[in-house]
């Protein structure tokens, strides 16, 4: 019975339908003026609009009537794909409706966000096998990609911002990925052994946990600031460090701060993972004649792995966002566009930073999910951990 | 292989867990360690494979002080079934059973064959269970895997810490019967910890009763039920006389040595003995029950084949219960 009443995809369906009827995009003559707000129905025109509304009713009725769970999930998948196609189609329609202006553009409004969000949730709830997921993604993205590649996306505001600074955008994107990637790798290289040490020895464990907890309470802005002064001093004192690019601003303090932030979930989860190994398993391992080293590699580590990987996942997703703040101390990254956009009151420029940020975060989260399924023994219970 | 504790003591913080334990186990013997929870059974057991180091005294395996044998080496040659089963949840059933052979670096083919053989031995068809995950097993199945894992490298000594503790009474009886069958072919030297008196009586060649870290008594099951020590009397319970009768066959009471058989368990009635008679392979407890039921003070004793052997009287039962009859 529980299967019959899945609230989340149902809510997503309503969200999709509502998004179609809410303001979808504004047609503007340039970056700063208020434009003409249109909803999906207005953009699609009376004929296609009516078809869309009727389809939505049909799908909702279908979900209520269908008793077969797997067929209902197929319907979610179809609805998710349609929601995504609709987003692309409406954007293109809006682009075609633009009339003149210095830099005419289509600015997304609430409906533009609602439709892909609904699509994401619906697709998420339809998943069965990994292969089907890939096919679904291709089916979903292909028409949208074709439309945009066909030059019809030109008018969309974010693309305008993008085409104005393509080169810069890709540079910052790479800087961003490199920065958060290096931070997570350093945090893992430091944090996992630290977590293992901390769980072996209380005298190490207590100060380590106190330290990583304390770091987490410092706001990221303050932490970047705190690191600037000592690094600047070091750089002045030691020319060698300066030659290596270590200064008060730039990549070095950002990397240190990001690493310190990523440390907490990693250390915490490593400790929790090793603490979760039941005494009976340790007793059994020793009793069967394993050495301490064998016990660790054959029993404790594989059993702690779900926690450890979940910690890495949390740290990575957080680091993607934190890295945006690093732009403030000159480390570069997608944050540049966000803060420039804030400074110039240009929401489209902010979006140019935020949209890839969200996509990277989702991609990183999904990749860890994939790795967790690959590496963690299926005999272990992942309940209570976000798998 | 023989085992011996010599004046072994162990104190945790200020609690004496094991107090001057001296006890020997001979080759091929099944010794049951029994006593109330917290009396030091597990601690005594762990002294043998060096999971616990005695504060004073020593433990000998085959006459050799275990503290002179490297711990991992010692443990790989002593089978160990731990108290909470303790299967490795991230390993398949086959990998759990293969744990010790892998530590001993056996060839892969040899390990595979051995795992199959053992799973079949403990009544878990290898085809069905080898690739199963421990979390999917029932309590009884998990305990069987625990036993198979302990037997994997064919150790001459087996330490079992409440191995059938976490299952329902019916499954427990099945496991006990199967374990007796396995033990009768393997003939290991076994130390078996339990807090269940019926289990101890059913399995033990000898029973060692512990209380507050000290050895209160060691005796064969029949003798233990006659022990006059107040703690032992209390421990064996009000129905100790009935337990004693349950260990003896009708045949033994009338001087015609007969083992108790499974068929004998069903007593006279259904198994073919006419009313007012009892089979010689039934237990005296069943005979008493039949007398009470029929309101008689004597029964005809008949062989399993139905031949009349003699008469079993209430006096025979009283004598047996009092223990003047050799057990
Ligand atoms: N590692 C330990 N640390 C402290 N106390 C222990 C430890 N192991 C056992 N004890 C204590 O020693 C006593 C005997 O324990 P144990 O041998 O496990 O008893 P049993 O197996 O008979 O139930 C108990 O009081 C128990 O609390
Ligand atoms: Mg115990």
XYZ file of C-alpha atoms and ligand atoms in Angstrom:
742
model
C 0.000 0.000 0.000
C 2.867 2.319 0.743
C 3.905 2.043 -2.868
C 0.511 3.217 -4.037
C 0.811 6.567 -2.296
C 4.185 8.046 -3.177
C 3.842 11.660 -2.146
C 7.108 13.007 -3.500
C 6.669 12.344 -7.230
C 3.039 13.395 -6.940
C 4.130 16.709 -5.440
C 6.667 17.021 -8.260
C 3.909 16.522 -10.821
C 1.898 19.323 -9.209
C 5.007 21.490 -9.117
C 5.546 20.873 -12.823
C 1.953 21.770 -13.662
C 2.036 24.861 -11.450
C 5.353 25.982 -12.932
C 3.772 25.926 -16.360
C 1.126 28.376 -15.211
C 3.458 30.629 -13.206
C 5.636 33.330 -14.774
C 8.204 31.444 -16.802
C 10.490 34.065 -18.292
C 10.842 37.801 -18.772
C 11.556 39.290 -22.168
C 14.037 42.114 -21.697
C 15.715 44.629 -23.915
C 18.949 44.615 -21.932
C 20.521 43.297 -18.776
C 19.045 45.681 -16.202
C 15.521 46.743 -17.237
C 12.425 44.942 -15.970
C 10.972 42.968 -18.813
C 7.630 41.530 -19.848
C 6.777 38.489 -17.700
C 5.063 35.621 -19.498
C 3.867 32.245 -18.192
C 4.133 28.920 -19.982
C 0.601 29.110 -21.325
C 1.222 32.518 -22.857
C 4.501 31.407 -24.351
C 3.102 28.193 -25.808
C 0.044 29.873 -27.292
C -3.574 28.751 -26.787
C -3.341 25.566 -28.864
C -0.143 24.042 -27.456
C -0.923 25.503 -24.034
C -4.232 23.644 -23.882
C -2.572 20.437 -25.051
C 0.033 20.787 -22.282
C -2.570 21.424 -19.571
C -4.683 18.481 -20.726
C -1.618 16.220 -20.782
C -0.819 17.225 -17.215
C -4.367 16.317 -16.148
C -4.056 13.019 -17.980
C -0.826 12.122 -16.237
C -2.162 13.040 -12.785
C -5.300 10.954 -13.351
C -3.133 8.101 -14.609
C -1.008 8.162 -11.458
C -4.085 8.014 -9.265
C -5.633 5.160 -11.207
C -2.589 2.980 -11.847
C -2.182 0.070 -9.472
C 0.986 -1.298 -11.056
C 4.017 0.289 -9.376
C 6.524 -0.279 -12.165
C 4.171 1.088 -14.817
C 3.566 4.135 -12.638
C 7.296 4.684 -12.413
C 7.446 4.548 -16.203
C 4.867 7.333 -16.236
C 7.043 9.371 -13.857
C 9.950 8.941 -16.244
C 7.848 10.070 -19.212
C 6.501 13.058 -17.279
C 10.018 13.967 -16.186
C 11.293 13.916 -19.755
C 8.334 15.976 -20.955
C 8.909 18.568 -18.213
C 12.494 18.925 -19.354
C 11.615 19.184 -23.035
C 8.980 21.748 -22.150
C 11.590 23.904 -20.409
C 13.772 23.936 -23.510
C 10.848 24.491 -25.863
C 9.455 27.379 -23.845
C 12.857 29.032 -23.687
C 13.195 28.832 -27.443
C 9.658 30.191 -27.902
C 10.554 33.076 -25.631
C 13.679 33.730 -27.665
C 11.601 33.862 -30.841
C 9.241 36.370 -29.272
C 11.964 38.888 -28.491
C 11.712 42.181 -30.328
C 14.704 44.480 -30.753
C 16.598 46.286 -28.015
C 20.280 46.859 -27.413
C 20.956 43.421 -25.909
C 17.632 41.556 -25.954
C 17.426 38.547 -23.743
C 15.156 36.055 -22.005
C 15.493 36.119 -18.221
C 14.308 33.033 -16.339
C 11.540 33.474 -13.789
C 10.098 31.096 -11.198
C 8.484 28.732 -13.691
C 11.811 28.167 -15.401
C 13.189 26.706 -12.171
C 10.101 24.740 -11.256
C 9.917 22.652 -14.413
C 13.461 21.205 -14.341
C 13.178 20.695 -10.581
C 10.012 18.681 -11.123
C 11.773 16.815 -13.919
C 14.719 15.951 -11.651
C 12.505 14.582 -8.884
C 10.348 12.593 -11.295
C 13.318 11.012 -13.033
C 14.883 10.277 -9.671
C 11.775 8.407 -8.560
C 11.495 6.448 -11.769
C 14.885 4.834 -11.666
C 15.187 1.110 -11.899
C 18.481 0.043 -13.402
C 21.594 2.017 -14.110
C 21.361 1.429 -17.869
C 17.818 2.672 -18.092
C 18.962 5.773 -16.252
C 21.526 6.571 -18.949
C 19.082 6.000 -21.786
C 16.626 8.271 -20.020
C 19.234 10.996 -19.638
C 20.116 10.910 -23.315
C 16.463 10.934 -24.411
C 15.871 13.844 -22.093
C 18.887 15.963 -22.992
C 19.115 15.310 -26.720
C 16.294 17.566 -28.044
C 17.231 20.313 -25.612
C 20.860 20.147 -26.666
C 19.906 20.144 -30.362
C 17.708 23.186 -29.918
C 20.351 25.122 -28.047
C 23.127 24.041 -30.414
C 20.951 25.092 -33.340
C 21.460 28.673 -32.222
C 18.003 29.076 -30.794
C 19.378 29.478 -27.288
C 21.265 32.639 -28.200
C 18.629 34.881 -26.733
C 18.565 33.279 -23.324
C 20.103 35.644 -20.817
C 22.546 33.212 -19.244
C 23.820 32.253 -22.665
C 24.258 35.868 -23.550
C 26.435 36.304 -20.496
C 28.178 33.105 -21.395
C 28.949 33.976 -25.008
C 30.222 37.362 -23.858
C 32.857 35.647 -21.681
C 33.267 32.096 -22.940
C 37.016 31.942 -22.476
C 36.893 33.358 -18.991
C 34.037 31.044 -18.039
C 35.933 27.881 -18.912
C 39.087 29.129 -17.193
C 37.167 29.790 -13.995
C 35.333 26.498 -14.278
C 38.642 24.644 -14.456
C 40.105 26.683 -11.594
C 37.014 25.872 -9.537
C 37.153 22.139 -10.186
C 40.887 22.020 -9.570
C 40.604 23.974 -6.320
C 37.821 21.913 -4.770
C 39.326 18.681 -6.100
C 42.703 19.407 -4.533
C 41.067 20.455 -1.277
C 39.078 17.223 -1.044
C 42.092 15.084 -1.939
C 44.298 16.809 0.656
C 41.540 16.535 3.251
C 41.174 12.824 2.508
C 44.922 12.202 2.616
C 45.118 14.015 5.960
C 41.722 13.202 7.404
C 41.507 9.441 6.933
C 44.807 8.619 8.692
C 43.947 11.208 11.337
C 40.584 9.562 11.869
C 42.202 6.138 12.134
C 44.768 7.452 14.635
C 42.044 9.229 16.586
C 40.026 6.049 16.932
C 43.092 4.082 18.076
C 44.197 6.508 20.765
C 42.027 8.726 22.938
C 44.898 11.150 23.597
C 45.005 11.924 19.878
C 41.295 11.508 19.305
C 40.040 14.155 21.698
C 42.160 17.104 20.531
C 41.672 16.142 16.868
C 37.887 16.076 17.161
C 37.933 19.308 19.158
C 40.009 20.954 16.425
C 37.919 19.873 13.441
C 34.760 20.844 15.325
C 36.187 24.286 16.097
C 37.114 24.896 12.445
C 33.559 24.168 11.399
C 32.175 26.891 13.682
C 34.282 29.629 12.032
C 32.358 31.249 9.157
C 34.167 30.606 5.884
C 34.709 34.335 5.224
C 36.388 34.720 8.599
C 38.552 31.666 8.063
C 39.778 32.984 4.714
C 40.532 36.294 6.439
C 42.263 34.621 9.354
C 44.603 32.765 7.021
C 45.514 35.842 4.983
C 47.619 37.586 7.621
C 49.876 34.678 8.678
C 50.384 33.509 5.091
C 51.240 37.029 3.967
C 53.800 37.222 6.781
C 55.285 33.843 5.870
C 55.484 34.832 2.255
C 57.348 38.053 3.138
C 59.780 36.204 5.368
C 60.562 33.251 3.103
C 61.215 34.111 -0.540
C 61.121 30.424 -1.392
C 57.492 30.208 -0.320
C 56.720 33.327 -2.320
C 58.297 31.722 -5.350
C 55.999 28.727 -4.833
C 53.008 31.030 -5.067
C 52.192 31.132 -1.382
C 50.826 34.559 -0.531
C 48.173 36.066 1.717
C 45.657 36.027 -1.082
C 45.111 33.647 -3.933
C 45.036 29.895 -4.157
C 47.192 29.010 -1.123
C 44.987 30.355 1.704
C 41.885 29.218 -0.155
C 43.217 25.696 -0.476
C 44.172 25.587 3.198
C 40.796 26.872 4.347
C 38.857 24.547 2.049
C 40.945 21.594 3.194
C 40.301 22.445 6.839
C 36.561 22.588 6.151
C 36.532 19.286 4.312
C 38.438 17.683 7.176
C 35.537 17.570 9.620
C 33.153 15.207 7.812
C 36.052 12.988 6.803
C 37.649 12.681 10.249
C 34.293 12.432 11.979
C 33.013 9.699 9.706
C 36.236 7.712 9.783
C 36.072 7.704 13.581
C 32.362 6.855 13.549
C 32.923 4.115 10.972
C 35.622 2.399 12.980
C 33.589 2.797 16.173
C 30.634 1.126 14.449
C 32.521 -2.157 14.045
C 30.911 -4.431 16.657
C 33.128 -5.899 19.349
C 31.940 -9.358 18.326
C 33.506 -8.966 14.863
C 36.802 -7.838 16.387
C 36.737 -10.689 18.894
C 36.023 -13.121 16.076
C 38.849 -11.762 13.932
C 41.391 -11.957 16.733
C 40.049 -15.292 17.931
C 40.511 -16.802 14.461
C 44.140 -15.734 14.516
C 44.307 -12.452 12.609
C 47.164 -10.103 13.394
C 46.279 -6.478 14.218
C 47.119 -5.512 10.641
C 45.051 -8.321 9.127
C 42.185 -7.429 11.440
C 42.297 -3.853 10.195
C 42.450 -4.585 6.469
C 40.111 -7.584 6.428
C 37.526 -6.614 9.033
C 37.619 -3.093 10.450
C 38.321 -1.073 7.300
C 35.788 -2.775 4.991
C 33.166 -2.435 7.725
C 33.977 1.263 8.280
C 33.964 1.996 4.543
C 30.282 2.989 4.210
C 30.821 5.721 6.817
C 34.150 6.851 5.382
C 32.808 7.143 1.833
C 29.739 8.992 3.058
C 32.075 11.434 4.808
C 34.014 11.968 1.583
C 30.748 12.510 -0.244
C 29.571 15.151 2.230
C 32.978 16.850 2.219
C 33.093 16.975 -1.591
C 29.610 18.399 -2.034
C 30.263 21.030 0.644
C 33.619 21.919 -0.904
C 32.005 22.659 -4.286
C 29.960 25.411 -2.632
C 32.670 26.646 -0.280
C 35.038 27.080 -3.205
C 32.746 29.776 -4.604
C 33.505 31.896 -1.529
C 37.225 31.529 -2.218
C 36.841 33.922 -5.146
C 36.688 36.708 -2.554
C 40.352 36.291 -1.685
C 41.426 36.088 -5.280
C 41.499 32.338 -5.717
C 39.252 32.477 -8.772
C 36.586 29.965 -9.668
C 32.897 30.235 -10.415
C 32.540 32.568 -7.443
C 34.043 35.310 -9.616
C 30.925 35.407 -11.743
C 28.608 35.253 -8.772
C 30.286 38.134 -6.954
C 30.643 40.204 -10.134
C 26.963 39.637 -10.815
C 26.102 40.679 -7.253
C 28.232 43.787 -7.615
C 26.636 44.760 -10.904
C 23.110 43.767 -9.843
C 23.032 41.435 -12.855
C 21.090 38.276 -11.949
C 21.962 36.636 -15.255
C 25.645 36.791 -14.472
C 25.008 35.319 -11.023
C 23.204 32.453 -12.704
C 26.142 31.834 -14.974
C 28.090 31.044 -11.805
C 25.336 29.294 -9.875
C 24.002 26.912 -12.524
C 27.314 25.123 -13.173
C 27.882 25.125 -9.402
C 24.665 23.192 -8.884
C 25.438 20.850 -11.771
C 28.905 20.092 -10.389
C 27.492 19.474 -6.917
C 24.876 17.063 -8.282
C 27.439 15.296 -10.462
C 29.870 14.923 -7.543
C 27.119 13.607 -5.282
C 26.002 11.088 -7.898
C 29.548 9.932 -8.577
C 30.073 9.169 -4.916
C 26.789 7.302 -4.870
C 28.069 5.193 -7.750
C 31.398 4.566 -6.018
C 29.685 3.621 -2.768
C 27.578 1.034 -4.566
C 30.706 -0.337 -6.227
C 33.021 -0.436 -3.244
C 30.846 -1.213 -0.247
C 30.065 -4.879 0.335
C 26.383 -5.577 -0.404
C 26.313 -7.469 2.886
C 26.571 -4.204 4.807
C 23.571 -2.187 5.833
C 23.639 1.332 4.353
C 20.515 2.403 6.220
C 20.989 5.624 8.147
C 23.690 6.669 5.690
C 22.610 8.523 2.579
C 23.296 5.990 -0.153
C 45.068 -32.697 22.523
C 44.717 -32.006 26.209
C 43.974 -28.754 27.968
C 44.733 -27.568 31.455
C 44.171 -24.487 33.580
C 46.645 -24.297 36.482
C 45.694 -21.875 39.289
C 44.579 -19.360 36.681
C 43.437 -15.964 38.019
C 42.127 -12.871 36.262
C 41.000 -9.603 37.832
C 39.312 -6.817 35.879
C 39.782 -3.463 37.662
C 38.730 -4.732 41.112
C 36.469 -7.599 40.142
C 37.829 -11.142 40.296
C 36.504 -12.649 37.061
C 38.389 -15.935 37.424
C 39.702 -17.027 40.797
C 42.288 -19.777 40.984
C 40.861 -22.069 38.326
C 42.488 -25.501 38.045
C 40.931 -27.926 35.603
C 42.010 -30.515 33.059
C 40.351 -31.612 29.836
C 41.471 -34.863 28.323
C 41.897 -35.778 24.650
C 38.567 -36.046 22.811
C 36.550 -34.966 25.840
C 33.596 -32.579 25.679
C 33.787 -30.440 28.803
C 30.884 -28.124 29.526
C 31.540 -24.919 31.474
C 28.335 -23.743 33.100
C 27.342 -21.116 35.645
C 25.328 -17.953 36.147
C 25.921 -15.004 33.846
C 29.092 -13.107 34.775
C 30.676 -16.007 36.654
C 33.763 -16.004 34.443
C 33.035 -18.647 31.801
C 33.979 -16.520 28.804
C 37.075 -15.206 30.554
C 38.238 -18.750 31.358
C 37.636 -19.810 27.770
C 39.549 -16.856 26.344
C 42.572 -17.762 28.448
C 43.021 -20.830 26.253
C 43.446 -18.897 22.988
C 45.186 -15.973 24.720
C 42.432 -13.443 24.147
C 42.785 -13.035 27.928
C 46.117 -13.154 29.699
C 45.865 -14.677 33.193
C 47.282 -12.439 35.973
C 48.759 -15.490 37.600
C 48.739 -19.197 36.939
C 49.009 -20.692 33.479
C 47.146 -22.499 30.750
C 48.595 -25.506 28.941
C 47.688 -26.983 25.575
C 49.107 -30.455 25.131
C 51.422 -29.761 28.050
C 52.799 -26.556 26.525
C 52.319 -23.194 28.233
C 50.239 -21.144 25.785
C 52.050 -17.922 26.705
C 55.094 -19.373 24.910
C 53.201 -19.880 21.652
C 52.727 -16.857 19.335
C 49.106 -15.775 19.773
C 48.118 -15.785 16.078
C 49.768 -19.174 15.528
C 47.964 -20.632 18.549
C 44.574 -19.228 17.563
C 44.714 -20.509 13.981
C 44.892 -24.036 15.381
C 42.109 -23.662 17.929
C 38.543 -23.461 16.618
C 36.590 -20.649 18.232
C 32.846 -20.038 18.150
C 32.289 -16.675 19.805
C 29.378 -15.741 22.005
C 27.393 -13.445 19.653
C 28.138 -15.572 16.552
C 30.303 -12.686 15.287
C 30.082 -13.455 11.566
C 31.753 -10.826 9.383
C 28.771 -9.039 7.805
C 30.734 -7.762 4.805
C 31.834 -11.249 3.765
C 29.728 -13.925 2.130
C 29.066 -17.116 4.072
C 31.796 -18.864 2.047
C 34.337 -16.125 2.819
C 33.458 -16.289 6.511
C 34.116 -20.020 6.569
C 37.313 -19.533 4.538
C 38.742 -17.002 7.014
C 41.228 -19.272 8.808
C 42.328 -21.299 5.743
C 43.125 -17.942 4.081
C 45.202 -16.907 7.100
C 47.011 -20.223 6.775
C 47.555 -19.464 3.064
C 45.944 -22.599 1.698
C 45.616 -23.046 -2.073
C 42.411 -21.580 -3.499
C 41.080 -24.946 -4.751
C 41.688 -26.562 -1.405
C 39.819 -23.723 0.346
C 36.856 -23.971 -2.057
C 36.562 -27.712 -1.532
C 36.850 -27.361 2.226
C 34.171 -24.645 2.391
C 31.743 -26.813 0.411
C 32.461 -29.818 2.577
C 31.947 -27.871 5.807
C 28.742 -26.143 4.768
C 27.283 -29.495 3.842
C 28.539 -30.954 7.130
C 26.668 -28.351 9.199
C 23.526 -28.845 7.132
C 23.683 -25.783 4.897
C 23.726 -26.869 1.221
C 26.729 -25.072 -0.295
C 24.909 -24.268 -3.561
C 22.308 -22.345 -1.659
C 24.330 -20.714 1.110
C 27.899 -20.146 -0.103
C 27.128 -16.749 -1.652
C 24.556 -15.628 0.926
C 25.211 -12.588 3.149
C 25.162 -13.156 6.914
C 22.456 -10.527 7.426
C 20.055 -12.708 5.442
C 20.540 -15.805 7.616
C 18.183 -16.968 10.340
C 19.589 -17.272 13.861
C 20.043 -21.033 13.519
C 21.734 -20.755 10.117
C 24.133 -18.079 11.406
C 25.114 -20.322 14.340
C 25.794 -23.198 11.935
C 28.059 -20.933 9.872
C 29.826 -19.953 13.104
C 30.505 -23.626 13.827
C 31.647 -24.284 10.247
C 34.038 -21.331 10.436
C 35.536 -22.675 13.655
C 36.016 -26.124 12.115
C 37.473 -24.811 8.841
C 41.151 -25.632 9.347
C 40.305 -28.878 11.163
C 41.674 -27.736 14.552
C 42.087 -30.452 17.184
C 40.587 -28.157 19.846
C 37.240 -26.403 19.714
C 36.171 -23.559 22.021
C 32.462 -22.822 21.888
C 31.007 -19.879 23.804
C 27.245 -20.292 24.093
C 27.172 -21.331 20.441
C 23.446 -22.091 20.415
C 22.434 -19.309 22.796
C 20.557 -17.059 20.408
C 18.002 -19.477 18.946
C 14.598 -20.811 19.946
C 14.508 -24.022 22.050
C 13.393 -26.207 19.139
C 16.202 -25.088 16.821
C 18.595 -25.385 19.719
C 17.718 -29.030 20.190
C 18.245 -29.708 16.486
C 21.622 -27.959 16.599
C 22.650 -29.900 19.712
C 21.748 -33.216 18.112
C 23.648 -32.353 14.937
C 26.618 -31.167 16.923
C 26.716 -34.484 18.797
C 26.626 -36.287 15.447
C 29.517 -34.182 14.099
C 31.512 -34.550 17.301
C 31.051 -38.332 17.302
C 32.878 -38.500 13.956
C 35.449 -35.739 14.553
C 36.278 -36.447 18.208
C 37.655 -32.974 18.972
C 38.690 -31.820 22.408
C 35.870 -29.387 23.164
C 35.247 -26.754 25.817
C 31.602 -25.787 25.552
C 30.240 -22.808 27.504
C 26.552 -22.568 28.277
C 24.163 -21.327 30.933
C 21.528 -23.896 30.001
C 21.581 -26.906 32.333
C 19.611 -29.147 29.953
C 22.112 -28.410 27.223
C 25.006 -29.195 29.583
C 23.476 -32.512 30.635
C 22.672 -33.476 27.066
C 26.121 -32.698 25.631
C 28.741 -32.884 28.358
C 31.079 -35.771 29.078
C 31.817 -33.770 32.201
C 30.286 -30.571 33.529
C 32.288 -27.894 35.340
C 30.118 -25.524 37.350
C 31.515 -22.072 38.025
C 30.313 -19.524 40.546
C 31.748 -16.049 41.059
C 34.966 -16.951 39.288
C 35.573 -20.141 41.229
C 35.123 -23.738 40.185
C 32.214 -25.048 42.290
C 32.176 -28.651 41.017
C 33.300 -30.894 38.176
C 31.491 -34.136 37.539
C 29.842 -36.346 34.964
C 26.235 -35.201 34.409
C 24.668 -38.007 36.467
C 26.932 -37.394 39.447
C 26.475 -33.657 39.290
C 22.742 -34.064 39.854
C 23.533 -35.972 43.065
C 25.999 -33.393 44.404
C 24.996 -32.212 47.874
C 26.765 -28.837 47.779
C 24.102 -26.173 48.489
C 25.080 -24.012 45.486
C 25.015 -26.996 43.126
C 21.684 -28.212 44.553
C 20.252 -24.768 44.048
C 21.748 -24.442 40.585
C 20.446 -27.776 39.353
C 16.962 -26.853 40.588
C 13.929 -28.466 42.247
C 13.485 -30.931 39.411
C 16.994 -32.317 39.587
C 15.583 -35.754 40.416
C 13.526 -35.657 37.222
C 16.562 -34.539 35.224
C 18.395 -37.521 36.662
C 15.617 -39.892 35.646
C 15.640 -38.345 32.175
C 19.240 -39.490 31.737
C 18.573 -43.160 32.563
C 16.885 -45.831 30.502
C 14.287 -48.285 31.762
C 16.614 -51.085 30.758
C 19.442 -49.760 32.925
C 17.142 -49.603 35.975
C 16.216 -53.292 35.698
C 19.775 -54.405 35.033
C 19.513 -54.731 31.260
C 21.836 -52.035 29.839
C 19.948 -50.307 27.016
C 20.816 -46.951 25.454
C 18.063 -44.375 25.221
C 17.045 -44.105 21.580
C 15.105 -41.509 19.685
C 12.245 -43.981 19.306
C 12.339 -44.607 23.029
C 11.499 -40.979 23.611
C 7.913 -41.588 22.555
C 7.493 -44.069 25.412
C 5.096 -47.041 25.345
C 1.716 -46.096 23.897
C 2.094 -45.187 20.271
C 5.345 -46.978 19.602
C 3.763 -50.366 19.874
C 4.205 -51.430 23.502
C 0.866 -52.640 24.910
C -0.900 -50.680 27.675
C 0.646 -51.187 31.131
C 4.117 -51.755 29.636
C 7.106 -49.585 28.795
C 9.958 -50.051 26.315
C 13.431 -50.601 27.756
C 14.832 -47.809 25.590
C 12.478 -45.203 27.104
C 13.724 -42.916 29.867
C 12.805 -43.419 33.511
C 11.221 -39.971 33.488
C 8.801 -41.186 30.849
C 8.178 -44.383 32.771
C 7.318 -42.355 35.887
C 4.964 -40.211 33.893
C 3.246 -43.327 32.540
C 2.857 -44.794 36.036
C 1.317 -41.575 37.321
C -0.968 -41.413 34.310
C -2.158 -44.999 34.711
C -2.262 -44.850 38.528
C -0.036 -47.958 38.690
C 3.069 -48.620 40.789
C 4.625 -51.015 38.290
C 4.938 -51.513 34.529
C 5.981 -54.400 32.295
C 9.321 -53.671 30.625
C 9.431 -54.843 27.015
C 12.245 -54.773 24.470
C 11.864 -52.507 21.421
C 10.930 -55.673 19.530
C 8.076 -56.252 22.000
C 9.628 -59.139 23.994
C 8.845 -59.072 27.695
C 12.035 -58.400 29.722
C 10.904 -57.854 33.304
C 9.051 -55.586 35.683
C 9.789 -51.943 36.462
C 8.540 -50.933 39.886
C 8.240 -47.664 41.769
C 11.061 -48.942 44.042
C 13.366 -49.148 40.988
C 12.544 -45.523 40.222
C 13.161 -44.388 43.803
C 16.497 -46.172 43.842
C 17.569 -44.653 40.540
C 16.481 -41.181 41.580
C 18.450 -41.510 44.814
C 21.493 -42.402 42.761
C 22.416 -45.755 44.270
C 22.188 -47.081 40.735
C 25.359 -46.497 38.770
C 24.781 -43.954 36.038
N 37.264 -6.882 29.327
C 36.662 -6.774 30.518
N 36.804 -5.640 31.263
C 36.220 -5.523 32.457
N 35.459 -6.466 33.023
C 35.265 -7.621 32.349
C 35.849 -7.811 31.054
N 35.480 -9.049 30.619
C 34.703 -9.580 31.587
N 34.571 -8.733 32.641
C 33.831 -8.991 33.858
O 34.282 -10.205 34.381
C 33.200 -10.983 34.861
C 33.175 -12.314 34.153
O 32.838 -12.099 32.796
P 32.619 -13.286 31.770
O 33.789 -14.190 31.803
O 32.289 -12.680 30.457
O 31.336 -14.016 32.347
P 30.376 -15.102 31.694
O 30.910 -15.464 30.352
O 30.366 -16.226 32.644
O 29.031 -14.481 31.607
C 31.952 -10.153 34.646
O 31.634 -9.513 35.839
C 32.356 -9.164 33.600
O 31.644 -7.965 33.779
Mg 30.031 -15.181 28.457
